[in-house]
mmCIF file of C-alpha atoms in Angstrom:
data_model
loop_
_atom_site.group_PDB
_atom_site.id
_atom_site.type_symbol
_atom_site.label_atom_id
_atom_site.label_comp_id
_atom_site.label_asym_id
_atom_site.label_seq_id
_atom_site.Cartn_x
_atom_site.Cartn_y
_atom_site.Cartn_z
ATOM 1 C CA UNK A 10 -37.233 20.661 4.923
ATOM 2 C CA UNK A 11 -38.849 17.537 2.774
ATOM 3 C CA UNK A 12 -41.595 18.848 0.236
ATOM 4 C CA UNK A 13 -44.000 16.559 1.835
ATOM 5 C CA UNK A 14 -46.611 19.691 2.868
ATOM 6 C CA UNK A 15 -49.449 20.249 0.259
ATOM 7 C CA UNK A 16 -48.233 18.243 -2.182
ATOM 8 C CA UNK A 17 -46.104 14.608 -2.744
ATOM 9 C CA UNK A 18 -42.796 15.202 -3.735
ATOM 10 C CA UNK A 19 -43.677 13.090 -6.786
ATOM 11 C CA UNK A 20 -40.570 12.623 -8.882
ATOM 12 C CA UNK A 21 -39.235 14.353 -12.012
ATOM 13 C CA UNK A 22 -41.732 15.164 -14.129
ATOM 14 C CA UNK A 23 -40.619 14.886 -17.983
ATOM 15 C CA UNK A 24 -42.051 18.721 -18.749
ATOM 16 C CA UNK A 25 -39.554 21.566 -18.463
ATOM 17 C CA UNK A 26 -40.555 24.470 -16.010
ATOM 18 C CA UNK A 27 -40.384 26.755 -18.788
ATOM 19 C CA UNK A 28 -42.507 24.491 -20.723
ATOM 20 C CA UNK A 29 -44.937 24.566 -17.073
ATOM 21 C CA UNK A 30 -44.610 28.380 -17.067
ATOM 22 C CA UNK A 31 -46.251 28.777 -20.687
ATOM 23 C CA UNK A 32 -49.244 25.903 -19.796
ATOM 24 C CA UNK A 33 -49.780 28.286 -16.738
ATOM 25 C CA UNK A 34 -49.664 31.319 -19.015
ATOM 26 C CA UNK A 35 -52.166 29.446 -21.549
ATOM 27 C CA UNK A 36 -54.728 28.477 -18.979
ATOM 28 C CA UNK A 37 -54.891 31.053 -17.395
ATOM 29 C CA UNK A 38 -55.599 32.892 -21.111
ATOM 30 C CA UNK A 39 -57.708 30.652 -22.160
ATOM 31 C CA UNK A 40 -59.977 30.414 -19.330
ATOM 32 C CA UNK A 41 -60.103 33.921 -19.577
ATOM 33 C CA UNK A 42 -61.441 33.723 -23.004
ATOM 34 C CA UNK A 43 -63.789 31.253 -22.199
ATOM 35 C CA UNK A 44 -65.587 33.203 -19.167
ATOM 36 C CA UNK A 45 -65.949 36.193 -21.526
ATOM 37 C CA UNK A 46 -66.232 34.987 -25.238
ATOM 38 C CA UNK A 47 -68.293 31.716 -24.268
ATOM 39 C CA UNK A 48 -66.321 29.322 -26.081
ATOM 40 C CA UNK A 49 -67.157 26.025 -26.586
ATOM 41 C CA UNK A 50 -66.906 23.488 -23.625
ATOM 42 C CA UNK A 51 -64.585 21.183 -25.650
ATOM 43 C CA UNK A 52 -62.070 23.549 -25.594
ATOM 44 C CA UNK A 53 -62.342 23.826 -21.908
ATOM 45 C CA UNK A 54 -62.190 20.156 -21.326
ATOM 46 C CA UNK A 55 -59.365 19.155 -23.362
ATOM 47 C CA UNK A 56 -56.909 21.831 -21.469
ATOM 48 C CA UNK A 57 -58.263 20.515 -18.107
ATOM 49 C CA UNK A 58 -57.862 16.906 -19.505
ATOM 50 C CA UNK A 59 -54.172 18.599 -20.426
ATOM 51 C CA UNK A 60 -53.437 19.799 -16.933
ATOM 52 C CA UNK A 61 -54.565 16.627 -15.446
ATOM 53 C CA UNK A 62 -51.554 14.552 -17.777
ATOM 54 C CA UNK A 63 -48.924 17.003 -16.479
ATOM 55 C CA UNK A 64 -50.136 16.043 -12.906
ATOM 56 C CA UNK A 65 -49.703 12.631 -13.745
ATOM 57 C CA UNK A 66 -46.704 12.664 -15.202
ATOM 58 C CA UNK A 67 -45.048 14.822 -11.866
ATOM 59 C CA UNK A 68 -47.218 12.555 -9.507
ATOM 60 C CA UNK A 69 -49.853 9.867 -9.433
ATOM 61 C CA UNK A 70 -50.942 10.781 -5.921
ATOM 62 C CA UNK A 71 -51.576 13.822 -6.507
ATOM 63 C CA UNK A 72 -53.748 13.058 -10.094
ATOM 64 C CA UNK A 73 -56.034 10.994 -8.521
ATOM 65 C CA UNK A 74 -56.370 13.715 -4.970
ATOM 66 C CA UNK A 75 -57.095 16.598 -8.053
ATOM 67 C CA UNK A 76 -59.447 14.475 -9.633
ATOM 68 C CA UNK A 77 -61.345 13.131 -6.780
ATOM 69 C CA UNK A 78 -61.651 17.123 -5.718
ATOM 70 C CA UNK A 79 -62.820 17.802 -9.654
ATOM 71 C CA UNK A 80 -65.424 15.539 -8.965
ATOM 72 C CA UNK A 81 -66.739 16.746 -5.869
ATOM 73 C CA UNK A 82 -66.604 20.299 -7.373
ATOM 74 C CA UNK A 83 -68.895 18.904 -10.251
ATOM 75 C CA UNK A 84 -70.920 17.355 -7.550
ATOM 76 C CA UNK A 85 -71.456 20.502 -5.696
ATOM 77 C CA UNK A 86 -72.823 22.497 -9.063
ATOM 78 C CA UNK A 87 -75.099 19.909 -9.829
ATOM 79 C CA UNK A 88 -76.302 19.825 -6.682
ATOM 80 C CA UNK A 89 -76.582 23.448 -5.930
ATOM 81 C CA UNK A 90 -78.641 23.876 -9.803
ATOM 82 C CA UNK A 91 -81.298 21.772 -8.380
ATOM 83 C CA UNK A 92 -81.805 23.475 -5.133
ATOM 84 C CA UNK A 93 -83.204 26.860 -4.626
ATOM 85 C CA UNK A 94 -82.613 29.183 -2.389
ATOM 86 C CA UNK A 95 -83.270 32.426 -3.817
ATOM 87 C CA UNK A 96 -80.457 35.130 -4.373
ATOM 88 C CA UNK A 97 -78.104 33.214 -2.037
ATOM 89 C CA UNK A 98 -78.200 30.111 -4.926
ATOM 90 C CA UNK A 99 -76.852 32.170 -7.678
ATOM 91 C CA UNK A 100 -73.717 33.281 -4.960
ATOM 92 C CA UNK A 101 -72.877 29.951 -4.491
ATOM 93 C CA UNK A 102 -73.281 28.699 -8.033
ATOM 94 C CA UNK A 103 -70.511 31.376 -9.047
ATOM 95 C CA UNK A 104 -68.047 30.200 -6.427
ATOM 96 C CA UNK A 105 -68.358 26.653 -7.382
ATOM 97 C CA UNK A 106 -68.225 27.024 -11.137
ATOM 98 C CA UNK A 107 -65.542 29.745 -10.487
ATOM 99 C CA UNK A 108 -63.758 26.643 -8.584
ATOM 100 C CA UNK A 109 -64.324 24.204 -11.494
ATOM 101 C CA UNK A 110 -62.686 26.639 -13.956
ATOM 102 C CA UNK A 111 -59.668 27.325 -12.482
ATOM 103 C CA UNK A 112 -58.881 23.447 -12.206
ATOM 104 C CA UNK A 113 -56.785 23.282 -15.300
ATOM 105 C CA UNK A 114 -54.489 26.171 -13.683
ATOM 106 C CA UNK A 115 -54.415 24.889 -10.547
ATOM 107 C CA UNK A 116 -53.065 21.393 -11.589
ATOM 108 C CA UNK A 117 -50.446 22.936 -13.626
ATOM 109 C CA UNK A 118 -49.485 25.449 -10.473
ATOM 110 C CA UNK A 119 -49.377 22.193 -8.201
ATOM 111 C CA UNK A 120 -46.703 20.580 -10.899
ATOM 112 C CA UNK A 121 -44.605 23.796 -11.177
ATOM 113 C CA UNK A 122 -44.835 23.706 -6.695
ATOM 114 C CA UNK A 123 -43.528 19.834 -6.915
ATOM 115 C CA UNK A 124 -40.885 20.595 -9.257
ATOM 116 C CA UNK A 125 -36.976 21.372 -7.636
ATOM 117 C CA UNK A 126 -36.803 24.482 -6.494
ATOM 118 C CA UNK A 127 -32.923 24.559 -7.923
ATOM 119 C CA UNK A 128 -34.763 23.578 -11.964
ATOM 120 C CA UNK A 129 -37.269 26.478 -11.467
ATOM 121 C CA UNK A 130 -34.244 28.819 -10.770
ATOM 122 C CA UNK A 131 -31.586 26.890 -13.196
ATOM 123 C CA UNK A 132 -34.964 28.044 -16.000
ATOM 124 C CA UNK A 133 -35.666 31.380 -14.655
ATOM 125 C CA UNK A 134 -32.594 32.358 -14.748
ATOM 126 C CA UNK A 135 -32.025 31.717 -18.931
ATOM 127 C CA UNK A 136 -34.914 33.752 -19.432
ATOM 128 C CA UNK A 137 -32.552 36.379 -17.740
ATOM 129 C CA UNK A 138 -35.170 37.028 -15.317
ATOM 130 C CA UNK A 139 -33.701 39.429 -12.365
ATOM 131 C CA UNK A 140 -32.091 37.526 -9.517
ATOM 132 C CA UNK A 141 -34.646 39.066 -6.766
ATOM 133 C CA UNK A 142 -37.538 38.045 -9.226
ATOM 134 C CA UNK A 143 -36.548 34.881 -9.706
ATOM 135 C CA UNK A 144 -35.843 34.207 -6.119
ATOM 136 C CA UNK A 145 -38.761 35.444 -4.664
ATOM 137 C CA UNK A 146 -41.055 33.173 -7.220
ATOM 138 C CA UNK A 147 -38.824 30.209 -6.478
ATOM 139 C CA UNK A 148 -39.025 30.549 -2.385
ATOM 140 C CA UNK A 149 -43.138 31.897 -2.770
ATOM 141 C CA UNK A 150 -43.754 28.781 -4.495
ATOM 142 C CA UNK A 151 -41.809 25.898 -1.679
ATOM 143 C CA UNK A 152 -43.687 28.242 0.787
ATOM 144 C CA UNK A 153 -46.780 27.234 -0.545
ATOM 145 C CA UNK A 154 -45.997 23.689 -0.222
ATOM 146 C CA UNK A 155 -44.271 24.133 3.200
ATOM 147 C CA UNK A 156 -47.593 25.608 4.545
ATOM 148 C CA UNK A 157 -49.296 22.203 4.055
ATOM 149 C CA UNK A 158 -46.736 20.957 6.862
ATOM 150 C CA UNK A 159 -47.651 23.391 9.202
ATOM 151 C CA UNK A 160 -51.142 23.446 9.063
ATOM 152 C CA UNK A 161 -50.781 19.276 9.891
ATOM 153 C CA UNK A 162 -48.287 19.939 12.526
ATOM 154 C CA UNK A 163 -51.477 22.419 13.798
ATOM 155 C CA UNK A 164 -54.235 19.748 13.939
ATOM 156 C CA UNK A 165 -51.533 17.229 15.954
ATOM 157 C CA UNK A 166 -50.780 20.075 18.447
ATOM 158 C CA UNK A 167 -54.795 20.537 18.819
ATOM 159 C CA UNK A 168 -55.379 16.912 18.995
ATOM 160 C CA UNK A 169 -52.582 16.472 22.060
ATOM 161 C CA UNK A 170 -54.025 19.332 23.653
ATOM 162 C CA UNK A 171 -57.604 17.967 23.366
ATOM 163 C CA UNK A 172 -58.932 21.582 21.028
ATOM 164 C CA UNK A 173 -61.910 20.893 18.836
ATOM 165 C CA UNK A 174 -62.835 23.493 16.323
ATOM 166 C CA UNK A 175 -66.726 24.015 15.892
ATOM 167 C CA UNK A 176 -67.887 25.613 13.220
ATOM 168 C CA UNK A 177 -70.361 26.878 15.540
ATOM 169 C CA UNK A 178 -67.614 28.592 16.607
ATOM 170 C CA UNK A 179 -65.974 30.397 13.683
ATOM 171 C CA UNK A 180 -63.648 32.898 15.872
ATOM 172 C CA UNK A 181 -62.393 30.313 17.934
ATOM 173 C CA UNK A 182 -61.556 27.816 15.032
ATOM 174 C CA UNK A 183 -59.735 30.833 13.243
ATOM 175 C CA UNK A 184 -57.729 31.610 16.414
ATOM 176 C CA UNK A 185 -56.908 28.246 16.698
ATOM 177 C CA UNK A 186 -55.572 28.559 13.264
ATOM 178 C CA UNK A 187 -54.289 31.782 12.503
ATOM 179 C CA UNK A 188 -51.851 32.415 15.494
ATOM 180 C CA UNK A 189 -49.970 29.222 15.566
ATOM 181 C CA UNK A 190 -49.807 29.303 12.056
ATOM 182 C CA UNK A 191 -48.342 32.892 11.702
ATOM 183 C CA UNK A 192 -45.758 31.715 14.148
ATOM 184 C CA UNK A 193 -44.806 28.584 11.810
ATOM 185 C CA UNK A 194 -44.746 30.610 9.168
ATOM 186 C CA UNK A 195 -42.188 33.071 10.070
ATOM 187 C CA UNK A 196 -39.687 30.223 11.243
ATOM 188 C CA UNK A 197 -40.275 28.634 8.069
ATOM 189 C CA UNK A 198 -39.079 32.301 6.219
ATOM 190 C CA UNK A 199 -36.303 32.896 8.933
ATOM 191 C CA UNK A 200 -35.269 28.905 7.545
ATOM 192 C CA UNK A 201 -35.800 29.762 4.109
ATOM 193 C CA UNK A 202 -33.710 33.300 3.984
ATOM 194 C CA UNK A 203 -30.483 31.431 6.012
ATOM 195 C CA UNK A 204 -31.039 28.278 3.537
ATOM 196 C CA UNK A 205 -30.758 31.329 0.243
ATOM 197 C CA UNK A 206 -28.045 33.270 2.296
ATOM 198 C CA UNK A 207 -25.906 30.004 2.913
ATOM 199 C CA UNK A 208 -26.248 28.699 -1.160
ATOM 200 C CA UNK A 209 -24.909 32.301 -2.183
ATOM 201 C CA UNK A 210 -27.698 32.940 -4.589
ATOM 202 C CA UNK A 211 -27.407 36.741 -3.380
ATOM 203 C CA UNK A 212 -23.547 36.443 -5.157
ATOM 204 C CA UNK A 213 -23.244 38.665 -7.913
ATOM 205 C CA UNK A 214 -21.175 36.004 -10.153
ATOM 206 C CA UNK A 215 -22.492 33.595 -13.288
ATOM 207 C CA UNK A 216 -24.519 30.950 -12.039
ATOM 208 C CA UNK A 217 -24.675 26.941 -13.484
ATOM 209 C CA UNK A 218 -26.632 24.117 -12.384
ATOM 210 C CA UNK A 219 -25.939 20.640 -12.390
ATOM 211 C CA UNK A 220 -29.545 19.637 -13.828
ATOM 212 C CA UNK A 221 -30.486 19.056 -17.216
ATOM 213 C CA UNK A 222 -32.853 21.683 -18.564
ATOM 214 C CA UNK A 223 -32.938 21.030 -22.917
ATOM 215 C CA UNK A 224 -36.378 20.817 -24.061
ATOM 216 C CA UNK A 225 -37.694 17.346 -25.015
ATOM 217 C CA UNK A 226 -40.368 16.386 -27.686
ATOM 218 C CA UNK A 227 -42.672 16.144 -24.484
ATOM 219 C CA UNK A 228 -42.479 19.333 -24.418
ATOM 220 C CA UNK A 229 -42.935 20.173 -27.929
ATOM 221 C CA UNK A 230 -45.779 18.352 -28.009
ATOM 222 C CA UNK A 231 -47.389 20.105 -24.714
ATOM 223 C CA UNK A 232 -46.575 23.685 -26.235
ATOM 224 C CA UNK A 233 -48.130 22.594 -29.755
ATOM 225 C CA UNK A 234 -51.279 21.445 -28.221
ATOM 226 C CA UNK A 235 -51.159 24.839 -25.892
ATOM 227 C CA UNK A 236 -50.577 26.784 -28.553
ATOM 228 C CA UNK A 237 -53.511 25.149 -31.099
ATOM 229 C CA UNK A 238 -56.233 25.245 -28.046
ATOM 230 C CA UNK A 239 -55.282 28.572 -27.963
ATOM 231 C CA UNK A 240 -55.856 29.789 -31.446
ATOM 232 C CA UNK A 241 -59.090 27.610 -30.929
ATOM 233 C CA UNK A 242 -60.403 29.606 -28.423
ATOM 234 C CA UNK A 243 -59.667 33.078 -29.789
ATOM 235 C CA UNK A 244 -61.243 31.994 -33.319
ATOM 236 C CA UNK A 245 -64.603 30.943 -31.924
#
């Protein structure tokens, strides 16, 4: 199955996936921080500017997709502050601000889905992470991008067969969703347990891999500025 789903298969991005792990870990910290201690906006913008180089560096395609969706996000925020609908205003706001602030994590969990599935595991596994752990992250992860697939192979089927979903319609769109799509995705886990049974991951012997996974200055450099953003935001 080609990783041509959610995301473009990109190439081989320079950052190692533990080096992707910790970015993840320090987004996800710091946006934390910055929802309860109010940091300052700088601080917010130079890990999203951050996440969007790691993008880049993994895929160009995907940059420019994340930041034309970052901009409609922004777009939507302004737009809802200068409308008023009563209570139903502030609901919205929170959802779309909510969806601007997770951007930085998002970008970095869309690098770490585009990355080999064989390097994730090769990295997991020096951290002595458990086998079933490490497996199950590894195969949640391609399943994420293998869903993208489906769902396309969805609107073709629907096209051929001449099915429109209305949102005036909300049930019927979701059928014509949901229950092809829970059918896809158990084939795609039936593929994906003979694919892990057939590589003899389950094998209770020492495992190698044939990529390289030594840590590069890139990644020095991308755990240094982490690391600094992160004291940042805890000291204001």
């Amino acid at each position: 199955m080609g990783r041509t789903g959610l995301l473009d298969s990109g190439r081989e991005g320079h950052l190692h996936p533990l080096t992707l792990f910790a970015l993840t870990l320090f987004a996800l910290t710091l946006l934390a921080l910055i929802q309860a201690f109010l940091a300052n906006q700088l601080v917010y913008a130079l890990v999203l500017a951050l996440s969007f180089l790691v993008l880049l560096d993994v895929s160009p395609a995907s940059f420019l997709r994340q930041l034309a969706l970052f901009a409609v996000a922004c777009g939507v925020v302004q737009l809802i502050l200068h409308v008023d609908i009563g209570y139903v205003t502030s609901i919205f706001l929170g959802v779309a601000v909510l969806v601007v602030r997770v951007f930085p994590v998002v970008n970095i969990g869309c690098t770490l889905m585009m990355t080999s599935s064989s390097k994730l595991l090769a990295s997991m596994r020096k951290l002595h992470v458990p086998n079933r752990a490490a497996v199950g992250a590894v195969i949640g992860l391609r399943f994420l991008d293998e869903m993208g697939d489906r769902v396309k192979e969805i609107k073709r089927g629907m096209r051929v067969r001449g099915l429109r979903p209305s949102p005036l319609r909300p049930v019927h769109a979701f059928e014509l969703y949901f229950v092809p799509l829970v059918y896809k995705c158990l084939h795609v886990s039936e593929t994906l347990v003979s694919s892990v049974i057939s590589k003899g991951i389950e094998a209770n012997c020492e495992k190698t891999s044939y990529r390289s996974l030594s840590f590069g200055l890139l990644d020095g450099a991308a755990l240094g500025v982490g690391v600094v953003l992160l004291g940042v935001a805890v000291w204001m």
